[in-house]
PDB file of C-alpha atoms in Angstrom:
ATOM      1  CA  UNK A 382       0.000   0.000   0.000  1.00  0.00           C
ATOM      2  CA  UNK A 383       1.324   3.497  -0.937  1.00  0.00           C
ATOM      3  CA  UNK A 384       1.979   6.137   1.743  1.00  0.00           C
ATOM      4  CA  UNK A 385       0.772   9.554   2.211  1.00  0.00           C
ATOM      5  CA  UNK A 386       4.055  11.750   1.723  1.00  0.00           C
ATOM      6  CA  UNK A 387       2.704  15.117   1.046  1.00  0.00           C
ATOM      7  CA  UNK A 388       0.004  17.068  -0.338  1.00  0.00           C
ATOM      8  CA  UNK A 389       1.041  16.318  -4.229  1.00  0.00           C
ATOM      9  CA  UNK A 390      -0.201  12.669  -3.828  1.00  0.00           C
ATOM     10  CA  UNK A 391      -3.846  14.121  -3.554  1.00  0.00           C
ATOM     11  CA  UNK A 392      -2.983  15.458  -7.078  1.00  0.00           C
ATOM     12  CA  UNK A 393      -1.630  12.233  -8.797  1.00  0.00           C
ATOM     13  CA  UNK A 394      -3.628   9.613  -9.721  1.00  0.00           C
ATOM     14  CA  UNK A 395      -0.978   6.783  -9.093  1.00  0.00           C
ATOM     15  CA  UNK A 396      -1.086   6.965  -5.924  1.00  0.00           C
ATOM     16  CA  UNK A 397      -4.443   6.613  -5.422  1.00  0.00           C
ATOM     17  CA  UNK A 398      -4.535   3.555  -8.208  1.00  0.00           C
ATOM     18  CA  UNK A 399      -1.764   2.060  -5.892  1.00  0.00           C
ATOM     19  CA  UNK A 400      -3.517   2.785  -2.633  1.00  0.00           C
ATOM     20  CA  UNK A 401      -6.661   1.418  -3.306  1.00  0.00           C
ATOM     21  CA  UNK A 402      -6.742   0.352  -6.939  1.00  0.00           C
ATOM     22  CA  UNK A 403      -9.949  -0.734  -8.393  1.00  0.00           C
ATOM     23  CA  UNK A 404     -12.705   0.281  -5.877  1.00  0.00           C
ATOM     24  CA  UNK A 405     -10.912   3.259  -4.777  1.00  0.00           C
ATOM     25  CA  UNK A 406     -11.181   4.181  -8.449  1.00  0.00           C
ATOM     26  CA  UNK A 407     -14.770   3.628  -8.114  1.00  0.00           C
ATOM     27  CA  UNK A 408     -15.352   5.877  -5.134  1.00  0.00           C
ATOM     28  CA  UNK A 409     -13.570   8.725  -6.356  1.00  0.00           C
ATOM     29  CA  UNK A 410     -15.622   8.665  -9.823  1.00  0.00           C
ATOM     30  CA  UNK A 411     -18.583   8.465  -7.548  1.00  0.00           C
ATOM     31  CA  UNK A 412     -18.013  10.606  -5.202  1.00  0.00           C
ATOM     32  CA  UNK A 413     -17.186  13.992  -7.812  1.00  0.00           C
ATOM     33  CA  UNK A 414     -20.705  13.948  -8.451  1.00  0.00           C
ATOM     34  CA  UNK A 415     -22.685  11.857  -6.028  1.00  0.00           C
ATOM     35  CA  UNK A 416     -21.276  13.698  -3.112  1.00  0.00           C
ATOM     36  CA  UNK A 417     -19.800  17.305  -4.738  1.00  0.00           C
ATOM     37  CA  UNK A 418     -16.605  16.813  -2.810  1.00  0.00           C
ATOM     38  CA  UNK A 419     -14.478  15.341  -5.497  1.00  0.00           C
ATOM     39  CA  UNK A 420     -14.247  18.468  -7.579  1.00  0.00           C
ATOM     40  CA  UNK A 421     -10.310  18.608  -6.332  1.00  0.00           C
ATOM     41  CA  UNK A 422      -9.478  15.456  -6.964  1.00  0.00           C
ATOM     42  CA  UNK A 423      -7.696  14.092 -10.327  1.00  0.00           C
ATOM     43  CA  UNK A 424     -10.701  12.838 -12.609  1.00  0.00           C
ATOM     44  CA  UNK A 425      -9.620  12.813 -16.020  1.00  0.00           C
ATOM     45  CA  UNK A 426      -6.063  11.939 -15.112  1.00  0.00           C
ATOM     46  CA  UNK A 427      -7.027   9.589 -13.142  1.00  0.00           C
ATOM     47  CA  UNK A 428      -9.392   7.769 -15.844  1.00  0.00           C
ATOM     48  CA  UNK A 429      -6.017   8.176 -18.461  1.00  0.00           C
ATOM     49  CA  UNK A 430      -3.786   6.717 -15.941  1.00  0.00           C
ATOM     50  CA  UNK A 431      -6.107   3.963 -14.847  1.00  0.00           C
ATOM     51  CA  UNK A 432      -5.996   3.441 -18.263  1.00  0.00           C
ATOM     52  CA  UNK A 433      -2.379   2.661 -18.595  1.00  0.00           C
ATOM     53  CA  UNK A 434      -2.336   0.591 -15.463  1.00  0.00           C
ATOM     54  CA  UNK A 435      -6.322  -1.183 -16.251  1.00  0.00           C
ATOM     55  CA  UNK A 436      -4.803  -4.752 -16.425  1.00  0.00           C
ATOM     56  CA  UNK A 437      -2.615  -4.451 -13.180  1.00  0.00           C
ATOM     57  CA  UNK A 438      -5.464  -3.096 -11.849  1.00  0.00           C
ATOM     58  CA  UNK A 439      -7.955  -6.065 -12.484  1.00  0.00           C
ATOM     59  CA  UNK A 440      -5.330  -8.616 -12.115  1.00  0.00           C
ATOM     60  CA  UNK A 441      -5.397  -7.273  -9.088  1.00  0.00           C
ATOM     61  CA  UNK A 442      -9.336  -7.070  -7.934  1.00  0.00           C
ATOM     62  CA  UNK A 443     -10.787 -10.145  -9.850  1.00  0.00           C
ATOM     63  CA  UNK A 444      -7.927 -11.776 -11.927  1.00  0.00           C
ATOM     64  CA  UNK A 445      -6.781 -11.377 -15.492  1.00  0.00           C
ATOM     65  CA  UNK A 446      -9.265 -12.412 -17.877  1.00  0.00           C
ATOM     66  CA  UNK A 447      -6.142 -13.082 -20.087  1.00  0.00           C
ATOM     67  CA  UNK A 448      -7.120 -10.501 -22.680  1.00  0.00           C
ATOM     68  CA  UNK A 449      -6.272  -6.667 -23.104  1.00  0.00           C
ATOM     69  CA  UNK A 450      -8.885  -5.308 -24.383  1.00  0.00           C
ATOM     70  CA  UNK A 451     -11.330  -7.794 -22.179  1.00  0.00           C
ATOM     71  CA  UNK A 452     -10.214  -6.224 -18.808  1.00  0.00           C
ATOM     72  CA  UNK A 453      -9.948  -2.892 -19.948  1.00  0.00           C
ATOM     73  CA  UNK A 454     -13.683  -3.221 -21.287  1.00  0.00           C
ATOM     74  CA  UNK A 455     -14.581  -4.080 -17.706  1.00  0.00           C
ATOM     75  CA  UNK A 456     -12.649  -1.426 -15.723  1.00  0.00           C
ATOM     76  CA  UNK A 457     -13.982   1.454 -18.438  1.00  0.00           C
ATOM     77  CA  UNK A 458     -17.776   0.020 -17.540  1.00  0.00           C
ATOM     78  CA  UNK A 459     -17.172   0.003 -13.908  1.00  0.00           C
ATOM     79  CA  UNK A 460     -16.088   3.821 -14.206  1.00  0.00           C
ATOM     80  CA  UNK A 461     -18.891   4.154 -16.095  1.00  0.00           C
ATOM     81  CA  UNK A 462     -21.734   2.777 -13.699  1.00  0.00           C
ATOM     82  CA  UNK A 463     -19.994   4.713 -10.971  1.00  0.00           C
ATOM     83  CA  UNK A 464     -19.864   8.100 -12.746  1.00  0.00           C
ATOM     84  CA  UNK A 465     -23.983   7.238 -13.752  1.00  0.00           C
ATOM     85  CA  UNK A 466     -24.836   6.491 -10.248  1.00  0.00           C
ATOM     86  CA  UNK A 467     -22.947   9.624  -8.771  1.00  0.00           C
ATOM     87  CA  UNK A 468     -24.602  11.760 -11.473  1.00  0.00           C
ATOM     88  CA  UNK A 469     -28.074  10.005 -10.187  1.00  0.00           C
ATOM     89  CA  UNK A 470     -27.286  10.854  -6.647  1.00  0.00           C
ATOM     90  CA  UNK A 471     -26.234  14.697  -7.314  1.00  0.00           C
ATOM     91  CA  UNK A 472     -29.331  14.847  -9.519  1.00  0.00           C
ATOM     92  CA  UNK A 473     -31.471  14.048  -6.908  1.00  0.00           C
ATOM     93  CA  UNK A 474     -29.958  15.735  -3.991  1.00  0.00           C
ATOM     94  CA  UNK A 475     -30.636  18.788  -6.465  1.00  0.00           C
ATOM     95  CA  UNK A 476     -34.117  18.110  -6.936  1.00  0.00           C
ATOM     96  CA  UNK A 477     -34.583  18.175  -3.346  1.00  0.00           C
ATOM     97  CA  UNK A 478     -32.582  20.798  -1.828  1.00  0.00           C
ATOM     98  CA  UNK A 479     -33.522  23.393  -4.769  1.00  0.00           C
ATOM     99  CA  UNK A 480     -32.925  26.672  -4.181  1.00  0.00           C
ATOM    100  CA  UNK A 481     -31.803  26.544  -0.517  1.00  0.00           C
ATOM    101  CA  UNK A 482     -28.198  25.230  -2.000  1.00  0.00           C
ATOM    102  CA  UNK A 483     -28.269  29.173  -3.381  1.00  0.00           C
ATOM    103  CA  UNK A 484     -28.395  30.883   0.446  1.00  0.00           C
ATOM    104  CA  UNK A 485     -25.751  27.938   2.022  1.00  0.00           C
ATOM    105  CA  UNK A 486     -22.639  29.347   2.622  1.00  0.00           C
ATOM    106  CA  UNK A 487     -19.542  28.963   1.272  1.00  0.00           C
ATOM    107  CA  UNK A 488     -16.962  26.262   2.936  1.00  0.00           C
ATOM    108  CA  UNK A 489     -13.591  25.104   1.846  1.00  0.00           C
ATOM    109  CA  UNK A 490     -15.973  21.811  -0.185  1.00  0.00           C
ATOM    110  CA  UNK A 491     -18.790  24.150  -1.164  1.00  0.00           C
ATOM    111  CA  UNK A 492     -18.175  26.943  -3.364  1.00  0.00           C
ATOM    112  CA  UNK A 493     -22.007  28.794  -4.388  1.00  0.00           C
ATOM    113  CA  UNK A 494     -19.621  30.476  -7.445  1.00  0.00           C
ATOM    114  CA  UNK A 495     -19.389  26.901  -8.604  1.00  0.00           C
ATOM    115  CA  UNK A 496     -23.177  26.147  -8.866  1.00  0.00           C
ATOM    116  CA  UNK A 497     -23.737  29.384 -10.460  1.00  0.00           C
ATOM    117  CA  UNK A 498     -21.332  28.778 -13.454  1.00  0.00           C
ATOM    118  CA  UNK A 499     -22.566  25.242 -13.438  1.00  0.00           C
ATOM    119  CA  UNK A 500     -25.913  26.786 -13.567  1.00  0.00           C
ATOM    120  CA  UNK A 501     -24.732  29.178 -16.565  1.00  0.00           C
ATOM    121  CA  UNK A 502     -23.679  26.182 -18.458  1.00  0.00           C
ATOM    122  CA  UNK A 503     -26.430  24.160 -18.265  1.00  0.00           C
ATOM    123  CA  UNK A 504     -28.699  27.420 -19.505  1.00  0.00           C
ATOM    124  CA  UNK A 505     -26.617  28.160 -22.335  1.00  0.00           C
ATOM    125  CA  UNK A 506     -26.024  24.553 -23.440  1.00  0.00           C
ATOM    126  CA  UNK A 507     -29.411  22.592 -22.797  1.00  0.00           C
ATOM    127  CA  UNK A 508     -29.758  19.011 -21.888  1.00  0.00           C
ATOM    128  CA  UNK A 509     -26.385  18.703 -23.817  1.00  0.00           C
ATOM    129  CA  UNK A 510     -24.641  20.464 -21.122  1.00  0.00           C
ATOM    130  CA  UNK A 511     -24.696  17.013 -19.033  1.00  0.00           C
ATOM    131  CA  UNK A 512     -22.482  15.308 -22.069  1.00  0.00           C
ATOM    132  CA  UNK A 513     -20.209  17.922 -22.453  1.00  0.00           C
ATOM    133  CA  UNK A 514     -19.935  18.405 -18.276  1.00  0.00           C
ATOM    134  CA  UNK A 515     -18.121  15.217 -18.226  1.00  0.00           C
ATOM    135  CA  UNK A 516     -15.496  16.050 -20.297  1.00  0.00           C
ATOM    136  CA  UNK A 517     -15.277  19.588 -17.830  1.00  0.00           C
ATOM    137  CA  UNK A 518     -13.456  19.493 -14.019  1.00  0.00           C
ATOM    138  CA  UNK A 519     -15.547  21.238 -11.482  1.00  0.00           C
ATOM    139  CA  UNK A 520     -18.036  21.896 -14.061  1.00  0.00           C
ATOM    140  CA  UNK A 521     -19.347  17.793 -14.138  1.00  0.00           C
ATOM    141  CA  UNK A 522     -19.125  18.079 -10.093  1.00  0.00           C
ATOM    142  CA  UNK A 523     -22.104  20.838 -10.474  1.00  0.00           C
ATOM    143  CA  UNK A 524     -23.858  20.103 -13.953  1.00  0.00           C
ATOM    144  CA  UNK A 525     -26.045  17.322 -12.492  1.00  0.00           C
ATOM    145  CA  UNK A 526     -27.277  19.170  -9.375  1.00  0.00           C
ATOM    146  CA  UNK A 527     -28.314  21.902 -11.187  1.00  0.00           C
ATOM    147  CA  UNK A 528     -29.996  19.639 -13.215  1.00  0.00           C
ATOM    148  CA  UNK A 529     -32.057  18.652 -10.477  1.00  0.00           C
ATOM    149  CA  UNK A 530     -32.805  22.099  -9.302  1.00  0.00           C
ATOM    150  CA  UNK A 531     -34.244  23.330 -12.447  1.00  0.00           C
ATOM    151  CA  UNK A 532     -36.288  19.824 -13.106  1.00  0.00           C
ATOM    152  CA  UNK A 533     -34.783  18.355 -16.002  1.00  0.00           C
ATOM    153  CA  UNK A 534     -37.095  15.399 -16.662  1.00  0.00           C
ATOM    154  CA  UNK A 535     -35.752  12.613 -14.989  1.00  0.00           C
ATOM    155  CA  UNK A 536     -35.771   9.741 -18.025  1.00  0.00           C
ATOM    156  CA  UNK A 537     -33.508  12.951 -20.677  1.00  0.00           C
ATOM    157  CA  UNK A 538     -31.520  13.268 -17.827  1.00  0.00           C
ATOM    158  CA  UNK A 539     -30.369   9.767 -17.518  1.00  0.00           C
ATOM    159  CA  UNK A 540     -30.542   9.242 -20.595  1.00  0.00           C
ATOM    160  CA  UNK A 541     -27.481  11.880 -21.499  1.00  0.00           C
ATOM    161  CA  UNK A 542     -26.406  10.932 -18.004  1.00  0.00           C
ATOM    162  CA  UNK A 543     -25.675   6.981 -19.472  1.00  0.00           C
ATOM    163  CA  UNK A 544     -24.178   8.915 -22.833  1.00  0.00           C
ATOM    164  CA  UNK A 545     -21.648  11.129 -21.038  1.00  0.00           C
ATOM    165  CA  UNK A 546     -20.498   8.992 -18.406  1.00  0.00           C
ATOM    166  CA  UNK A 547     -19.783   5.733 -21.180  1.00  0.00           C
ATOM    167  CA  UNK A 548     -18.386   8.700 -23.223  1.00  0.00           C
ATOM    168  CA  UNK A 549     -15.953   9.962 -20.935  1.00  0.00           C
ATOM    169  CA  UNK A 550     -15.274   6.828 -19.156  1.00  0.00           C
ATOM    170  CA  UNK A 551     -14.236   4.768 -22.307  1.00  0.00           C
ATOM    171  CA  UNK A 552     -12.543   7.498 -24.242  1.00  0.00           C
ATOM    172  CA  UNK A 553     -10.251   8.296 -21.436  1.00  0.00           C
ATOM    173  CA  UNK A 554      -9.255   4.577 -20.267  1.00  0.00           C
ATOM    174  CA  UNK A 555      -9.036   2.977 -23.631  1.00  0.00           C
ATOM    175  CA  UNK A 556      -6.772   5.868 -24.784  1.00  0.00           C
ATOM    176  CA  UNK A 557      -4.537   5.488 -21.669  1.00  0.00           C
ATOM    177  CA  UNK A 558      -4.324   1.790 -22.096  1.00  0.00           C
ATOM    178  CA  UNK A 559      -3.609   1.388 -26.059  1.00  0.00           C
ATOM    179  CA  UNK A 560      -1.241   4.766 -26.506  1.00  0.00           C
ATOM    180  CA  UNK A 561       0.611   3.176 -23.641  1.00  0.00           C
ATOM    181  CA  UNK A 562       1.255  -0.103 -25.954  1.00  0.00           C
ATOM    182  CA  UNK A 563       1.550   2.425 -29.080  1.00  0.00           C
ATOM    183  CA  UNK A 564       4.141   4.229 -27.345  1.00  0.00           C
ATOM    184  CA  UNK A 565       6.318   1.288 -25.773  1.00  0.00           C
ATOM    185  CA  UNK A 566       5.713  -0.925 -29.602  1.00  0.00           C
ATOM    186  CA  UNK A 567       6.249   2.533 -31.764  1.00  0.00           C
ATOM    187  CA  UNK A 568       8.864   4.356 -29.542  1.00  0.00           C
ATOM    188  CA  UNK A 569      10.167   2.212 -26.929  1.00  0.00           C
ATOM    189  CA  UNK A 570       8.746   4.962 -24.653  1.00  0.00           C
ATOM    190  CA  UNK A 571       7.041   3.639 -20.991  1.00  0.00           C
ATOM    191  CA  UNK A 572       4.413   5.955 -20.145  1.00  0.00           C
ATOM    192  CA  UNK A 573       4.574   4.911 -16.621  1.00  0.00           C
ATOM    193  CA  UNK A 574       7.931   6.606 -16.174  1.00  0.00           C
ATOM    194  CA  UNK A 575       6.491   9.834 -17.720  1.00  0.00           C
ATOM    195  CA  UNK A 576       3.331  10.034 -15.314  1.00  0.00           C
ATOM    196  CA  UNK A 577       4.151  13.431 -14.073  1.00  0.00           C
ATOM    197  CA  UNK A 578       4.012  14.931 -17.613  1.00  0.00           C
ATOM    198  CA  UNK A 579       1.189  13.363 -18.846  1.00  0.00           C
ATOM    199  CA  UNK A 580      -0.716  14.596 -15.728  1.00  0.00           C
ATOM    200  CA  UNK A 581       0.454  18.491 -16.528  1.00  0.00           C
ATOM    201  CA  UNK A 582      -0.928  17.931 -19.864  1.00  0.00           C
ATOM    202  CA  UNK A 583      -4.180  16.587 -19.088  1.00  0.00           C
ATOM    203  CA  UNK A 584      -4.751  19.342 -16.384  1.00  0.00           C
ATOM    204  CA  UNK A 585      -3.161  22.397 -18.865  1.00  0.00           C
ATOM    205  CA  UNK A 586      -5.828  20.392 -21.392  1.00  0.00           C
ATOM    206  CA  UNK A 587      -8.506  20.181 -19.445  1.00  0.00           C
ATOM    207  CA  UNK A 588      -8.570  23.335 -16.751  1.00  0.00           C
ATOM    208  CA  UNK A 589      -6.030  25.854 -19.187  1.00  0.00           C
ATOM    209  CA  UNK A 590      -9.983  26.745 -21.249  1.00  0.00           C
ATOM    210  CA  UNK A 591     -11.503  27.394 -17.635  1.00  0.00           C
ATOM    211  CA  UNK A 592      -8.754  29.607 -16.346  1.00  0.00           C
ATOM    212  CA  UNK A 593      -8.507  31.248 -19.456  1.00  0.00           C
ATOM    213  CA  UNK A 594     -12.869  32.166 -19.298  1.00  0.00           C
ATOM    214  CA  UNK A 595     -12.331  33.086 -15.615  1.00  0.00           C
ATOM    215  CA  UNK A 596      -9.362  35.302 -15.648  1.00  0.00           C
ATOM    216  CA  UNK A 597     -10.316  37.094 -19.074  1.00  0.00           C
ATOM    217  CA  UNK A 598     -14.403  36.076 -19.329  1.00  0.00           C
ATOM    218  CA  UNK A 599     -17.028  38.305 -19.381  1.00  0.00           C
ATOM    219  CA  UNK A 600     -17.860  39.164 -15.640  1.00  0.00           C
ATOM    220  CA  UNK A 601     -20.982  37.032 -14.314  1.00  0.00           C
ATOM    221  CA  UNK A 602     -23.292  38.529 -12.261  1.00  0.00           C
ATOM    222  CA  UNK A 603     -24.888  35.808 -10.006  1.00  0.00           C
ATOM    223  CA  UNK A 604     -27.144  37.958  -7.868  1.00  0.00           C
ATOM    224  CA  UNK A 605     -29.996  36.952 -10.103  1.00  0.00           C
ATOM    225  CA  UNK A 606     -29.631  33.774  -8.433  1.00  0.00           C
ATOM    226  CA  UNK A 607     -29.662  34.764  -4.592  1.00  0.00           C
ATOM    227  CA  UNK A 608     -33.296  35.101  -3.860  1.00  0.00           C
ATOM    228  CA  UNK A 609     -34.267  32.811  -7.425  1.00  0.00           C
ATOM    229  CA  UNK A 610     -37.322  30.370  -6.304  1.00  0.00           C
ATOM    230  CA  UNK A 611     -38.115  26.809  -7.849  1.00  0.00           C
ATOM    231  CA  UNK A 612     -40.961  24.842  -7.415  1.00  0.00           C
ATOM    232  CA  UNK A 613     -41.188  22.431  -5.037  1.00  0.00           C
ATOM    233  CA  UNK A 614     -40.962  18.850  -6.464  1.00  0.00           C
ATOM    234  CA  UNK A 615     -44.628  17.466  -5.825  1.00  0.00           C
ATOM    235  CA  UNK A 616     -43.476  13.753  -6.032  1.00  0.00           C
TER     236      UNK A 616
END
């Protein structure tokens, strides 16, 4: 098992693949959505690097079926129910708490600015917004709740939930796992040893776009969402 050394192991996805491998995995992917406390943690990285390491890390959990793409299949699908299920949970936690989440204050795991730009997003992008969320950090932690809050009807929302989360999910792990064979075959390069670097990229990827709107963006006023009402879900 790995050890906690410092703050930078939060931030790379080995070590929690080494600490507690597959259903670790699973808990984190979960837990960005279902619970809107894994908005800090490595997502996309960690799906890429999972990726790399997918038969290790079913070896590990259930055994080697004995074929690449076989166990990669099943760790990509596993991501994928988890991601669905957390997507389900935040959905419904946003249906609920409505437009009380708007007056809670801010804490160090709850950020309002958050569910306002999530909120912005879904508005300008339509049910779309939970397929492309995925693919977003922070923005995936927030999509789904918002979702909830404004009433999306339930069976579109699962339906683009099941879309985004196979979407991301596969894309990410499958790519990990065969351009770490195209690499060692083509180049003789191990992307193991070159972890740290493929982590900067995925983060300058994935984040750079957000900075980039928030630094130099248009400036969003979210006061129109302080005292906004919904309906009460009658179910």
């Amino acid at each position: 098992m790995e050890d906690f050394n410092n703050w930078k192991d939060l931030l790379n996805p080995e070590f929690y693949i080494k600490l507690g491998g597959f259903w670790l995995i699973l808990f984190i992917i979960f837990a960005e959505t279902g619970l809107f406390v894994g908005f800090f943690l490595p997502g996309d990285s960690l799906l890429f690097v999972s990726g790399i390491y997918s038969i290790d890390i079913i070896s590990a959990t259930f055994g080697s079926t004995g074929n690449d793409f076989l166990d990669t299949f099943i760790l990509a699908s596993s991501v994928a129910l988890a991601a669905i299920i957390g997507n389900e949970v935040g959905y419904y936690f946003g249906r609920k708490a409505g437009s009380a989440l708007y007056k809670k204050q801010d804490t160090w795991l709850f950020k309002k600015k958050y569910l306002y730009q999530a909120h912005d997003f879904f508005e300008k992008n339509g049910a779309l917004a939970i397929i492309m969320a995925r693919f977003l950090p922070v923005v995936r932690t927030f999509t789904p709740i918002v979702a909830g809050v404004v009433k999306m009807d339930k069976k579109d929302f699962l339906r683009d939930n099941i879309i985004g989360a196979v979407l991301w999910s596969f894309l990410l792990i499958f790519a990990g796992h065969y351009l770490d064979k195209l690499f060692i075959d083509q180049f003789g390069i191990d992307l193991k040893k070159k972890l740290e670097l493929i982590i900067i990229v995925i983060v300058l990827i994935t984040t750079v776009p957000l900075i980039l709107k928030f630094l130099f963006g248009k400036k969003q006023d979210f006061s129109k969402y302080e005292n906004h009402q919904f309906d009460e879900d009658e179910e």
